[in-house]
PDB file of C-alpha atoms in Angstrom:
ATOM      1  CA  MET A   9      56.698 127.021  72.620  1.00 54.00           C
ATOM      2  CA  SER A  10      58.815 123.833  70.471  1.00 62.00           C
ATOM      3  CA  LEU A  11      61.260 122.215  72.839  1.00 64.00           C
ATOM      4  CA  PRO A  12      64.425 120.968  70.658  1.00 70.00           C
ATOM      5  CA  GLY A  13      64.976 117.233  69.666  1.00 69.00           C
ATOM      6  CA  ARG A  14      67.420 116.552  72.104  1.00 75.00           C
ATOM      7  CA  THR A  15      65.022 117.136  75.410  1.00 77.00           C
ATOM      8  CA  ARG A  16      61.471 116.323  73.104  1.00 82.00           C
ATOM      9  CA  ILE A  17      60.032 112.946  74.331  1.00 86.00           C
ATOM     10  CA  ILE A  18      58.887 111.127  71.087  1.00 83.00           C
ATOM     11  CA  SER A  19      56.900 108.087  72.639  1.00 87.00           C
ATOM     12  CA  PRO A  20      55.450 106.743  76.477  1.00 90.00           C
ATOM     13  CA  TYR A  21      56.850 103.558  75.726  1.00 91.00           C
ATOM     14  CA  ASP A  22      60.496 104.789  75.494  1.00 90.00           C
ATOM     15  CA  ILE A  23      61.557 107.766  77.119  1.00 90.00           C
ATOM     16  CA  ASP A  24      64.993 107.436  76.087  1.00 90.00           C
ATOM     17  CA  ALA A  25      64.574 107.729  72.210  1.00 90.00           C
ATOM     18  CA  ARG A  26      64.829 110.894  70.001  1.00 90.00           C
ATOM     19  CA  TYR A  27      63.835 111.902  67.186  1.00 89.00           C
ATOM     20  CA  SER A  28      67.040 113.461  64.424  1.00 86.00           C
ATOM     21  CA  GLU A  29      67.315 113.919  60.783  1.00 84.00           C
ATOM     22  CA  LYS A  30      70.851 113.736  58.762  1.00 79.00           C
ATOM     23  CA  ARG A  31      70.913 114.612  55.204  1.00 78.00           C
ATOM     24  CA  GLY A  32      67.275 114.461  54.555  1.00 80.00           C
ATOM     25  CA  HIS A  33      66.639 110.558  56.321  1.00 83.00           C
ATOM     26  CA  ARG A  34      64.685 111.036  59.214  1.00 85.00           C
ATOM     27  CA  TRP A  35      64.056 108.650  62.315  1.00 84.00           C
ATOM     28  CA  GLN A  36      63.154 108.016  65.518  1.00 90.00           C
ATOM     29  CA  GLY A  37      65.469 106.460  68.060  1.00 92.00           C
ATOM     30  CA  TYR A  38      69.214 105.844  68.947  1.00 94.00           C
ATOM     31  CA  LYS A  39      72.403 106.378  67.167  1.00 94.00           C
ATOM     32  CA  VAL A  40      75.434 103.940  66.818  1.00 95.00           C
ATOM     33  CA  HIS A  41      78.962 105.225  66.676  1.00 96.00           C
ATOM     34  CA  ILE A  42      81.479 101.995  65.627  1.00 96.00           C
ATOM     35  CA  SER A  43      84.972 101.744  65.820  1.00 96.00           C
ATOM     36  CA  GLU A  44      87.031  99.579  63.893  1.00 95.00           C
ATOM     37  CA  THR A  45      90.747  98.764  63.152  1.00 94.00           C
ATOM     38  CA  CYS A  46      91.687  99.409  59.315  1.00 89.00           C
ATOM     39  CA  ASP A  47      95.286  98.269  59.266  1.00 86.00           C
ATOM     40  CA  ASN A  48      94.328  94.868  56.650  1.00 78.00           C
ATOM     41  CA  THR A  49      93.712  97.868  53.654  1.00 73.00           C
ATOM     42  CA  PRO A  50      92.193  96.365  50.901  1.00 69.00           C
ATOM     43  CA  THR A  51      95.697  95.009  48.332  1.00 67.00           C
ATOM     44  CA  PRO A  52      96.075  96.342  45.073  1.00 66.00           C
ATOM     45  CA  GLY A  53      94.131  93.432  43.321  1.00 65.00           C
ATOM     46  CA  GLY A  54      90.824  94.413  45.727  1.00 65.00           C
ATOM     47  CA  GLY A  55      90.331  92.089  48.658  1.00 70.00           C
ATOM     48  CA  THR A  56      92.344  92.303  51.912  1.00 73.00           C
ATOM     49  CA  ASP A  57      95.623  89.900  52.956  1.00 78.00           C
ATOM     50  CA  PRO A  58      94.322  86.566  53.878  1.00 78.00           C
ATOM     51  CA  THR A  59      97.491  86.236  55.813  1.00 80.00           C
ATOM     52  CA  ARG A  60      96.778  88.775  58.199  1.00 85.00           C
ATOM     53  CA  PRO A  61      93.949  89.009  61.063  1.00 88.00           C
ATOM     54  CA  PRO A  62      90.644  90.858  59.580  1.00 91.00           C
ATOM     55  CA  ASN A  63      89.741  94.336  60.490  1.00 93.00           C
ATOM     56  CA  LEU A  64      87.734  93.947  63.915  1.00 95.00           C
ATOM     57  CA  ILE A  65      85.342  96.374  66.003  1.00 96.00           C
ATOM     58  CA  THR A  66      87.003  98.075  68.549  1.00 96.00           C
ATOM     59  CA  ASN A  67      84.543 100.294  70.268  1.00 97.00           C
ATOM     60  CA  VAL A  68      80.794 100.881  70.424  1.00 97.00           C
ATOM     61  CA  VAL A  69      79.173 104.072  71.648  1.00 97.00           C
ATOM     62  CA  THR A  70      75.270 104.184  71.608  1.00 97.00           C
ATOM     63  CA  THR A  71      73.278 107.522  72.047  1.00 96.00           C
ATOM     64  CA  HIS A  72      69.903 108.762  71.824  1.00 94.00           C
ATOM     65  CA  ALA A  73      69.316 109.972  68.022  1.00 91.00           C
ATOM     66  CA  ALA A  74      69.626 113.573  68.335  1.00 92.00           C
ATOM     67  CA  VAL A  75      73.665 113.644  69.803  1.00 93.00           C
ATOM     68  CA  ALA A  76      75.556 115.033  67.618  1.00 92.00           C
ATOM     69  CA  ASP A  77      78.418 113.489  66.395  1.00 94.00           C
ATOM     70  CA  SER A  78      80.610 116.219  66.612  1.00 93.00           C
ATOM     71  CA  THR A  79      80.409 116.227  70.462  1.00 94.00           C
ATOM     72  CA  MET A  80      80.846 112.270  70.933  1.00 96.00           C
ATOM     73  CA  THR A  81      84.361 113.044  68.751  1.00 97.00           C
ATOM     74  CA  MET A  82      86.821 113.076  72.315  1.00 97.00           C
ATOM     75  CA  PRO A  83      84.101 110.632  74.163  1.00 97.00           C
ATOM     76  CA  ILE A  84      84.882 107.837  71.799  1.00 97.00           C
ATOM     77  CA  ASN A  85      88.389 108.090  72.002  1.00 97.00           C
ATOM     78  CA  ALA A  86      88.384 108.491  76.171  1.00 97.00           C
ATOM     79  CA  MET A  87      86.394 105.088  75.481  1.00 97.00           C
ATOM     80  CA  LEU A  88      89.525 103.837  73.445  1.00 97.00           C
ATOM     81  CA  ALA A  89      92.136 105.040  76.018  1.00 96.00           C
ATOM     82  CA  GLY A  90      90.301 103.619  78.448  1.00 95.00           C
ATOM     83  CA  ARG A  91      91.153 100.055  76.921  1.00 93.00           C
ATOM     84  CA  GLY A  92      94.460 101.061  75.217  1.00 95.00           C
ATOM     85  CA  LEU A  93      93.285 101.265  71.805  1.00 95.00           C
ATOM     86  CA  LEU A  94      94.036 104.085  70.867  1.00 95.00           C
ATOM     87  CA  PRO A  95      94.924 104.230  67.068  1.00 94.00           C
ATOM     88  CA  ALA A  96      98.184 106.589  66.269  1.00 94.00           C
ATOM     89  CA  GLU A  97      95.582 107.881  63.592  1.00 95.00           C
ATOM     90  CA  HIS A  98      91.823 107.977  63.911  1.00 96.00           C
ATOM     91  CA  LEU A  99      90.087 108.510  60.750  1.00 96.00           C
ATOM     92  CA  MET A 100      86.212 110.224  61.160  1.00 95.00           C
ATOM     93  CA  ASP A 101      83.604 111.467  58.730  1.00 93.00           C
ATOM     94  CA  ALA A 102      82.975 114.963  57.897  1.00 92.00           C
ATOM     95  CA  GLY A 103      80.599 115.176  61.655  1.00 92.00           C
ATOM     96  CA  TYR A 104      83.189 114.530  64.105  1.00 94.00           C
ATOM     97  CA  PRO A 105      85.876 116.851  63.559  1.00 94.00           C
ATOM     98  CA  SER A 106      86.069 120.795  64.886  1.00 92.00           C
ATOM     99  CA  THR A 107      89.442 122.308  65.226  1.00 93.00           C
ATOM    100  CA  THR A 108      88.799 121.989  69.169  1.00 93.00           C
ATOM    101  CA  ASN A 109      88.805 118.709  68.526  1.00 95.00           C
ATOM    102  CA  LEU A 110      91.628 118.332  66.312  1.00 95.00           C
ATOM    103  CA  LEU A 111      93.557 120.177  68.837  1.00 94.00           C
ATOM    104  CA  ALA A 112      92.086 117.982  71.706  1.00 95.00           C
ATOM    105  CA  CYS A 113      93.084 114.815  70.410  1.00 95.00           C
ATOM    106  CA  ARG A 114      96.581 115.824  69.541  1.00 94.00           C
ATOM    107  CA  THR A 115      97.592 117.172  72.876  1.00 94.00           C
ATOM    108  CA  GLU A 116      95.714 114.520  75.409  1.00 95.00           C
ATOM    109  CA  TYR A 117      95.748 111.758  73.369  1.00 95.00           C
ATOM    110  CA  GLN A 118      98.616 112.200  70.776  1.00 95.00           C
ATOM    111  CA  VAL A 119      96.066 111.037  68.310  1.00 96.00           C
ATOM    112  CA  SER A 120      96.107 112.243  64.698  1.00 95.00           C
ATOM    113  CA  LEU A 121      92.644 112.966  63.729  1.00 96.00           C
ATOM    114  CA  ILE A 122      91.926 112.538  60.414  1.00 95.00           C
ATOM    115  CA  ALA A 123      88.490 114.271  59.166  1.00 95.00           C
ATOM    116  CA  PRO A 124      87.574 116.507  56.412  1.00 94.00           C
ATOM    117  CA  MET A 125      87.272 119.521  58.153  1.00 91.00           C
ATOM    118  CA  ARG A 126      84.004 121.710  57.059  1.00 83.00           C
ATOM    119  CA  GLY A 127      84.436 124.330  54.440  1.00 76.00           C
ATOM    120  CA  ASP A 128      83.854 128.197  54.627  1.00 76.00           C
ATOM    121  CA  SER A 129      80.131 128.753  55.578  1.00 71.00           C
ATOM    122  CA  CYS A 130      79.826 132.276  54.022  1.00 72.00           C
ATOM    123  CA  HIS A 131      78.090 132.697  50.926  1.00 69.00           C
ATOM    124  CA  PRO A 132      81.277 133.681  48.708  1.00 74.00           C
ATOM    125  CA  ALA A 133      82.104 129.844  50.015  1.00 69.00           C
ATOM    126  CA  ARG A 134      78.807 128.118  49.299  1.00 72.00           C
ATOM    127  CA  THR A 135      77.999 129.819  45.980  1.00 73.00           C
ATOM    128  CA  ASN A 136      81.511 129.087  44.766  1.00 75.00           C
ATOM    129  CA  ASN A 137      81.543 132.717  43.721  1.00 77.00           C
ATOM    130  CA  GLY A 138      83.474 135.502  45.446  1.00 81.00           C
ATOM    131  CA  PHE A 139      86.091 135.964  47.968  1.00 89.00           C
ATOM    132  CA  THR A 140      86.313 133.228  50.952  1.00 88.00           C
ATOM    133  CA  GLN A 141      87.731 134.005  54.289  1.00 88.00           C
ATOM    134  CA  ALA A 142      90.595 132.375  52.684  1.00 87.00           C
ATOM    135  CA  ALA A 143      91.476 135.078  50.010  1.00 90.00           C
ATOM    136  CA  PHE A 144      92.240 137.829  53.330  1.00 94.00           C
ATOM    137  CA  THR A 145      95.294 138.045  55.076  1.00 94.00           C
ATOM    138  CA  ILE A 146      95.115 137.592  58.845  1.00 95.00           C
ATOM    139  CA  ASP A 147      97.605 139.522  60.713  1.00 95.00           C
ATOM    140  CA  PHE A 148      96.811 138.732  64.591  1.00 96.00           C
ATOM    141  CA  ASP A 149      99.966 140.460  65.796  1.00 95.00           C
ATOM    142  CA  HIS A 150      98.989 143.704  64.392  1.00 94.00           C
ATOM    143  CA  GLN A 151      94.648 142.773  65.024  1.00 96.00           C
ATOM    144  CA  GLN A 152      93.892 143.670  61.278  1.00 95.00           C
ATOM    145  CA  ALA A 153      92.958 141.628  58.121  1.00 95.00           C
ATOM    146  CA  THR A 154      93.382 142.525  54.311  1.00 96.00           C
ATOM    147  CA  CYS A 155      91.519 142.388  51.485  1.00 93.00           C
ATOM    148  CA  PRO A 156      92.639 140.774  48.321  1.00 92.00           C
ATOM    149  CA  GLN A 157      92.236 144.204  46.967  1.00 92.00           C
ATOM    150  CA  GLY A 158      94.634 145.279  49.335  1.00 93.00           C
ATOM    151  CA  HIS A 159      92.241 147.376  51.842  1.00 93.00           C
ATOM    152  CA  HIS A 160      92.776 147.097  55.695  1.00 95.00           C
ATOM    153  CA  SER A 161      89.859 146.327  58.106  1.00 93.00           C
ATOM    154  CA  GLY A 162      88.780 149.004  60.028  1.00 92.00           C
ATOM    155  CA  SER A 163      88.036 147.013  63.471  1.00 94.00           C
ATOM    156  CA  TRP A 164      88.840 144.574  65.473  1.00 96.00           C
ATOM    157  CA  HIS A 165      86.573 143.072  68.013  1.00 95.00           C
ATOM    158  CA  PRO A 166      86.794 139.861  70.312  1.00 95.00           C
ATOM    159  CA  THR A 167      83.689 138.497  71.179  1.00 94.00           C
ATOM    160  CA  ARG A 168      81.636 135.585  72.275  1.00 92.00           C
ATOM    161  CA  GLN A 169      79.253 134.099  70.052  1.00 89.00           C
ATOM    162  CA  ASN A 170      77.295 130.483  70.685  1.00 85.00           C
ATOM    163  CA  GLY A 171      79.645 130.050  74.295  1.00 86.00           C
ATOM    164  CA  HIS A 172      83.172 130.220  71.955  1.00 88.00           C
ATOM    165  CA  ASP A 173      85.521 132.874  71.352  1.00 92.00           C
ATOM    166  CA  ALA A 174      85.192 134.714  67.910  1.00 94.00           C
ATOM    167  CA  ILE A 175      86.968 137.495  66.591  1.00 95.00           C
ATOM    168  CA  VAL A 176      84.542 139.974  64.689  1.00 96.00           C
ATOM    169  CA  VAL A 177      86.813 141.574  62.042  1.00 95.00           C
ATOM    170  CA  ARG A 178      84.882 144.619  59.846  1.00 95.00           C
ATOM    171  CA  PHE A 179      86.023 146.777  56.939  1.00 94.00           C
ATOM    172  CA  PRO A 180      85.089 150.532  56.465  1.00 93.00           C
ATOM    173  CA  THR A 181      81.788 150.962  54.949  1.00 92.00           C
ATOM    174  CA  SER A 182      82.905 153.780  53.119  1.00 90.00           C
ATOM    175  CA  THR A 183      86.391 151.299  51.392  1.00 90.00           C
ATOM    176  CA  CYS A 184      83.747 148.579  50.565  1.00 92.00           C
ATOM    177  CA  SER A 185      80.658 150.755  48.984  1.00 89.00           C
ATOM    178  CA  ILE A 186      83.282 151.858  45.907  1.00 90.00           C
ATOM    179  CA  CYS A 187      85.502 148.896  45.461  1.00 91.00           C
ATOM    180  CA  PRO A 188      85.108 147.976  42.280  1.00 90.00           C
ATOM    181  CA  ALA A 189      85.170 144.235  43.583  1.00 89.00           C
ATOM    182  CA  ARG A 190      82.114 144.644  45.929  1.00 88.00           C
ATOM    183  CA  THR A 191      79.910 142.798  44.384  1.00 86.00           C
ATOM    184  CA  ALA A 192      82.473 139.413  44.932  1.00 87.00           C
ATOM    185  CA  CYS A 193      82.913 140.052  48.396  1.00 89.00           C
ATOM    186  CA  THR A 194      79.965 141.421  50.190  1.00 86.00           C
ATOM    187  CA  ARG A 195      75.627 141.005  49.448  1.00 84.00           C
ATOM    188  CA  SER A 196      75.348 143.746  52.503  1.00 83.00           C
ATOM    189  CA  GLN A 197      74.434 147.718  50.560  1.00 79.00           C
ATOM    190  CA  ARG A 198      74.669 149.190  53.778  1.00 83.00           C
ATOM    191  CA  SER A 199      78.255 147.993  55.612  1.00 88.00           C
ATOM    192  CA  GLY A 200      81.608 146.768  54.515  1.00 90.00           C
ATOM    193  CA  ARG A 201      82.395 143.238  54.310  1.00 92.00           C
ATOM    194  CA  GLN A 202      82.688 141.313  57.446  1.00 92.00           C
ATOM    195  CA  LEU A 203      84.533 138.779  58.963  1.00 93.00           C
ATOM    196  CA  THR A 204      84.377 136.135  61.900  1.00 92.00           C
ATOM    197  CA  LEU A 205      87.337 134.267  63.363  1.00 93.00           C
ATOM    198  CA  GLN A 206      88.193 131.969  65.855  1.00 92.00           C
ATOM    199  CA  PRO A 207      91.549 132.515  68.200  1.00 94.00           C
ATOM    200  CA  ARG A 208      94.864 132.483  66.699  1.00 95.00           C
ATOM    201  CA  HIS A 209      95.262 128.966  67.555  1.00 93.00           C
ATOM    202  CA  LEU A 210      92.371 127.420  66.567  1.00 93.00           C
ATOM    203  CA  HIS A 211      92.714 129.414  63.277  1.00 93.00           C
ATOM    204  CA  ASP A 212      95.882 128.397  62.496  1.00 93.00           C
ATOM    205  CA  THR A 213      95.197 124.954  63.019  1.00 93.00           C
ATOM    206  CA  LEU A 214      92.205 125.131  60.575  1.00 92.00           C
ATOM    207  CA  ARG A 215      94.451 126.603  57.887  1.00 91.00           C
ATOM    208  CA  GLN A 216      96.870 123.972  58.035  1.00 92.00           C
ATOM    209  CA  ALA A 217      94.141 121.345  58.171  1.00 93.00           C
ATOM    210  CA  ARG A 218      92.481 122.147  55.375  1.00 91.00           C
ATOM    211  CA  ALA A 219      94.918 122.749  53.131  1.00 91.00           C
ATOM    212  CA  GLU A 220      96.491 119.217  54.225  1.00 93.00           C
ATOM    213  CA  GLN A 221      93.456 117.470  53.245  1.00 93.00           C
ATOM    214  CA  GLN A 222      94.040 118.639  49.738  1.00 92.00           C
ATOM    215  CA  THR A 223      97.206 116.872  49.132  1.00 95.00           C
ATOM    216  CA  PRO A 224      97.378 113.286  47.482  1.00 95.00           C
ATOM    217  CA  ALA A 225      98.945 112.126  50.739  1.00 95.00           C
ATOM    218  CA  TRP A 226      96.100 113.169  53.073  1.00 95.00           C
ATOM    219  CA  LYS A 227      93.222 111.650  50.243  1.00 94.00           C
ATOM    220  CA  HIS A 228      95.660 108.160  50.400  1.00 91.00           C
ATOM    221  CA  THR A 229      95.686 108.223  53.941  1.00 92.00           C
ATOM    222  CA  TYR A 230      91.772 108.687  54.177  1.00 93.00           C
ATOM    223  CA  ARG A 231      90.960 106.087  51.861  1.00 90.00           C
ATOM    224  CA  ALA A 232      90.982 103.753  54.260  1.00 90.00           C
ATOM    225  CA  ARG A 233      87.863 105.232  56.474  1.00 91.00           C
ATOM    226  CA  ALA A 234      85.892 103.430  54.084  1.00 88.00           C
ATOM    227  CA  GLY A 235      86.018 100.061  55.520  1.00 87.00           C
ATOM    228  CA  ILE A 236      83.675 101.186  58.068  1.00 90.00           C
ATOM    229  CA  GLU A 237      80.661 101.566  55.717  1.00 90.00           C
ATOM    230  CA  ALA A 238      81.080  97.899  54.777  1.00 90.00           C
ATOM    231  CA  THR A 239      81.028  97.467  58.006  1.00 92.00           C
ATOM    232  CA  ILE A 240      77.986  99.182  59.186  1.00 92.00           C
ATOM    233  CA  HIS A 241      76.599  97.597  55.975  1.00 93.00           C
ATOM    234  CA  GLN A 242      77.395  94.347  57.614  1.00 94.00           C
ATOM    235  CA  THR A 243      76.336  95.448  60.865  1.00 94.00           C
ATOM    236  CA  THR A 244      73.126  96.223  59.715  1.00 93.00           C
ATOM    237  CA  ALA A 245      72.182  93.957  57.128  1.00 94.00           C
ATOM    238  CA  VAL A 246      73.353  90.614  59.139  1.00 94.00           C
ATOM    239  CA  THR A 247      71.944  91.780  62.472  1.00 94.00           C
ATOM    240  CA  GLY A 248      69.407  93.676  61.935  1.00 92.00           C
ATOM    241  CA  ILE A 249      70.434  97.426  63.988  1.00 91.00           C
ATOM    242  CA  HIS A 250      68.688  98.720  62.306  1.00 90.00           C
ATOM    243  CA  GLN A 251      65.745  98.653  63.691  1.00 90.00           C
ATOM    244  CA  ALA A 252      66.059  98.090  67.983  1.00 90.00           C
ATOM    245  CA  ARG A 253      64.611  95.392  69.601  1.00 91.00           C
ATOM    246  CA  TYR A 254      64.160  96.608  72.987  1.00 92.00           C
ATOM    247  CA  THR A 255      63.583 100.183  74.469  1.00 93.00           C
ATOM    248  CA  GLY A 256      65.593 102.384  76.610  1.00 94.00           C
ATOM    249  CA  LEU A 257      68.987 103.452  76.127  1.00 96.00           C
ATOM    250  CA  SER A 258      70.626 100.628  78.531  1.00 96.00           C
ATOM    251  CA  LYS A 259      68.852  97.773  76.401  1.00 97.00           C
ATOM    252  CA  VAL A 260      69.632  99.209  73.194  1.00 96.00           C
ATOM    253  CA  THR A 261      73.503 100.109  74.234  1.00 97.00           C
ATOM    254  CA  LEU A 262      73.531  96.059  75.077  1.00 97.00           C
ATOM    255  CA  GLU A 263      72.018  95.472  71.632  1.00 96.00           C
ATOM    256  CA  HIS A 264      74.684  96.798  69.423  1.00 96.00           C
ATOM    257  CA  THR A 265      77.335  95.657  71.380  1.00 97.00           C
ATOM    258  CA  PHE A 266      76.123  91.679  70.771  1.00 97.00           C
ATOM    259  CA  ALA A 267      75.419  92.913  67.232  1.00 97.00           C
ATOM    260  CA  ALA A 268      79.058  94.296  66.849  1.00 97.00           C
ATOM    261  CA  THR A 269      80.688  91.159  68.836  1.00 97.00           C
ATOM    262  CA  ALA A 270      79.177  89.005  66.545  1.00 97.00           C
ATOM    263  CA  ILE A 271      80.420  90.841  63.134  1.00 97.00           C
ATOM    264  CA  ASN A 272      83.227  90.103  64.610  1.00 97.00           C
ATOM    265  CA  LEU A 273      83.081  86.886  65.394  1.00 97.00           C
ATOM    266  CA  ILE A 274      81.721  86.051  61.741  1.00 96.00           C
ATOM    267  CA  ARG A 275      84.908  87.648  60.841  1.00 94.00           C
ATOM    268  CA  LEU A 276      87.237  85.560  63.197  1.00 95.00           C
ATOM    269  CA  ASN A 277      85.877  82.496  61.915  1.00 95.00           C
ATOM    270  CA  ALA A 278      86.284  83.393  58.751  1.00 92.00           C
ATOM    271  CA  TRP A 279      89.911  83.977  58.618  1.00 92.00           C
ATOM    272  CA  TRP A 280      90.523  81.200  61.225  1.00 93.00           C
ATOM    273  CA  THR A 281      88.622  78.795  58.665  1.00 92.00           C
ATOM    274  CA  ASN A 282      90.167  80.354  55.219  1.00 85.00           C
TER     275      ASN A 282
END
């Protein structure tokens, strides 16, 4: 039996290290999550304002490599809150947000989580051909969904999937089998279209977030997140954290903290000495 990567020991010399893969890149060991300020954003002519303090790293979290980014969203915010360093807007990449995290940041910390929400994962969305879930009208009050052709769902079943509440909505086979738009809606030959929905408060939050991230204002705000990529590159190039010098989570955590401190000192020195 194969053990999941999060529990499988990959080396007798470092029992904390784990295996992971992300966007085709494979590695063994650890993962570092870096937070920084982004008040000093690039000017229209390029570069940053030399009269303002530089952006500084405010938080570093180290985990083994198999820990999913989305599970660290709330712990990172909790650490920032504990030191009085919470931002009003927290810009993160697409690996960190979930609808639950989006609501939790807002209610627990009064922080706006600004990050691209993952799109619909149904077949029409993946192939960019056909009716995605957004094409359906969802009526939570009457527990009914209406398809783009005007047909109503036949069943509405609250359930649990992967430990989370969900709602499974099915359209009658008799309706879908004779629908002229069937091939644009479902690949099933034996049943009608099926939708899996989140509970209402999560569904509405996700729909709103996906709509907002298409606006010019959201895109302008999110542009500032690109700065962390430069910080990760600088930290890797200057301090060499791409290759852990030590074994064990506690020592690697300390190494990453030293690296972040070094970057802050380098930036402050450059600012103080013009």
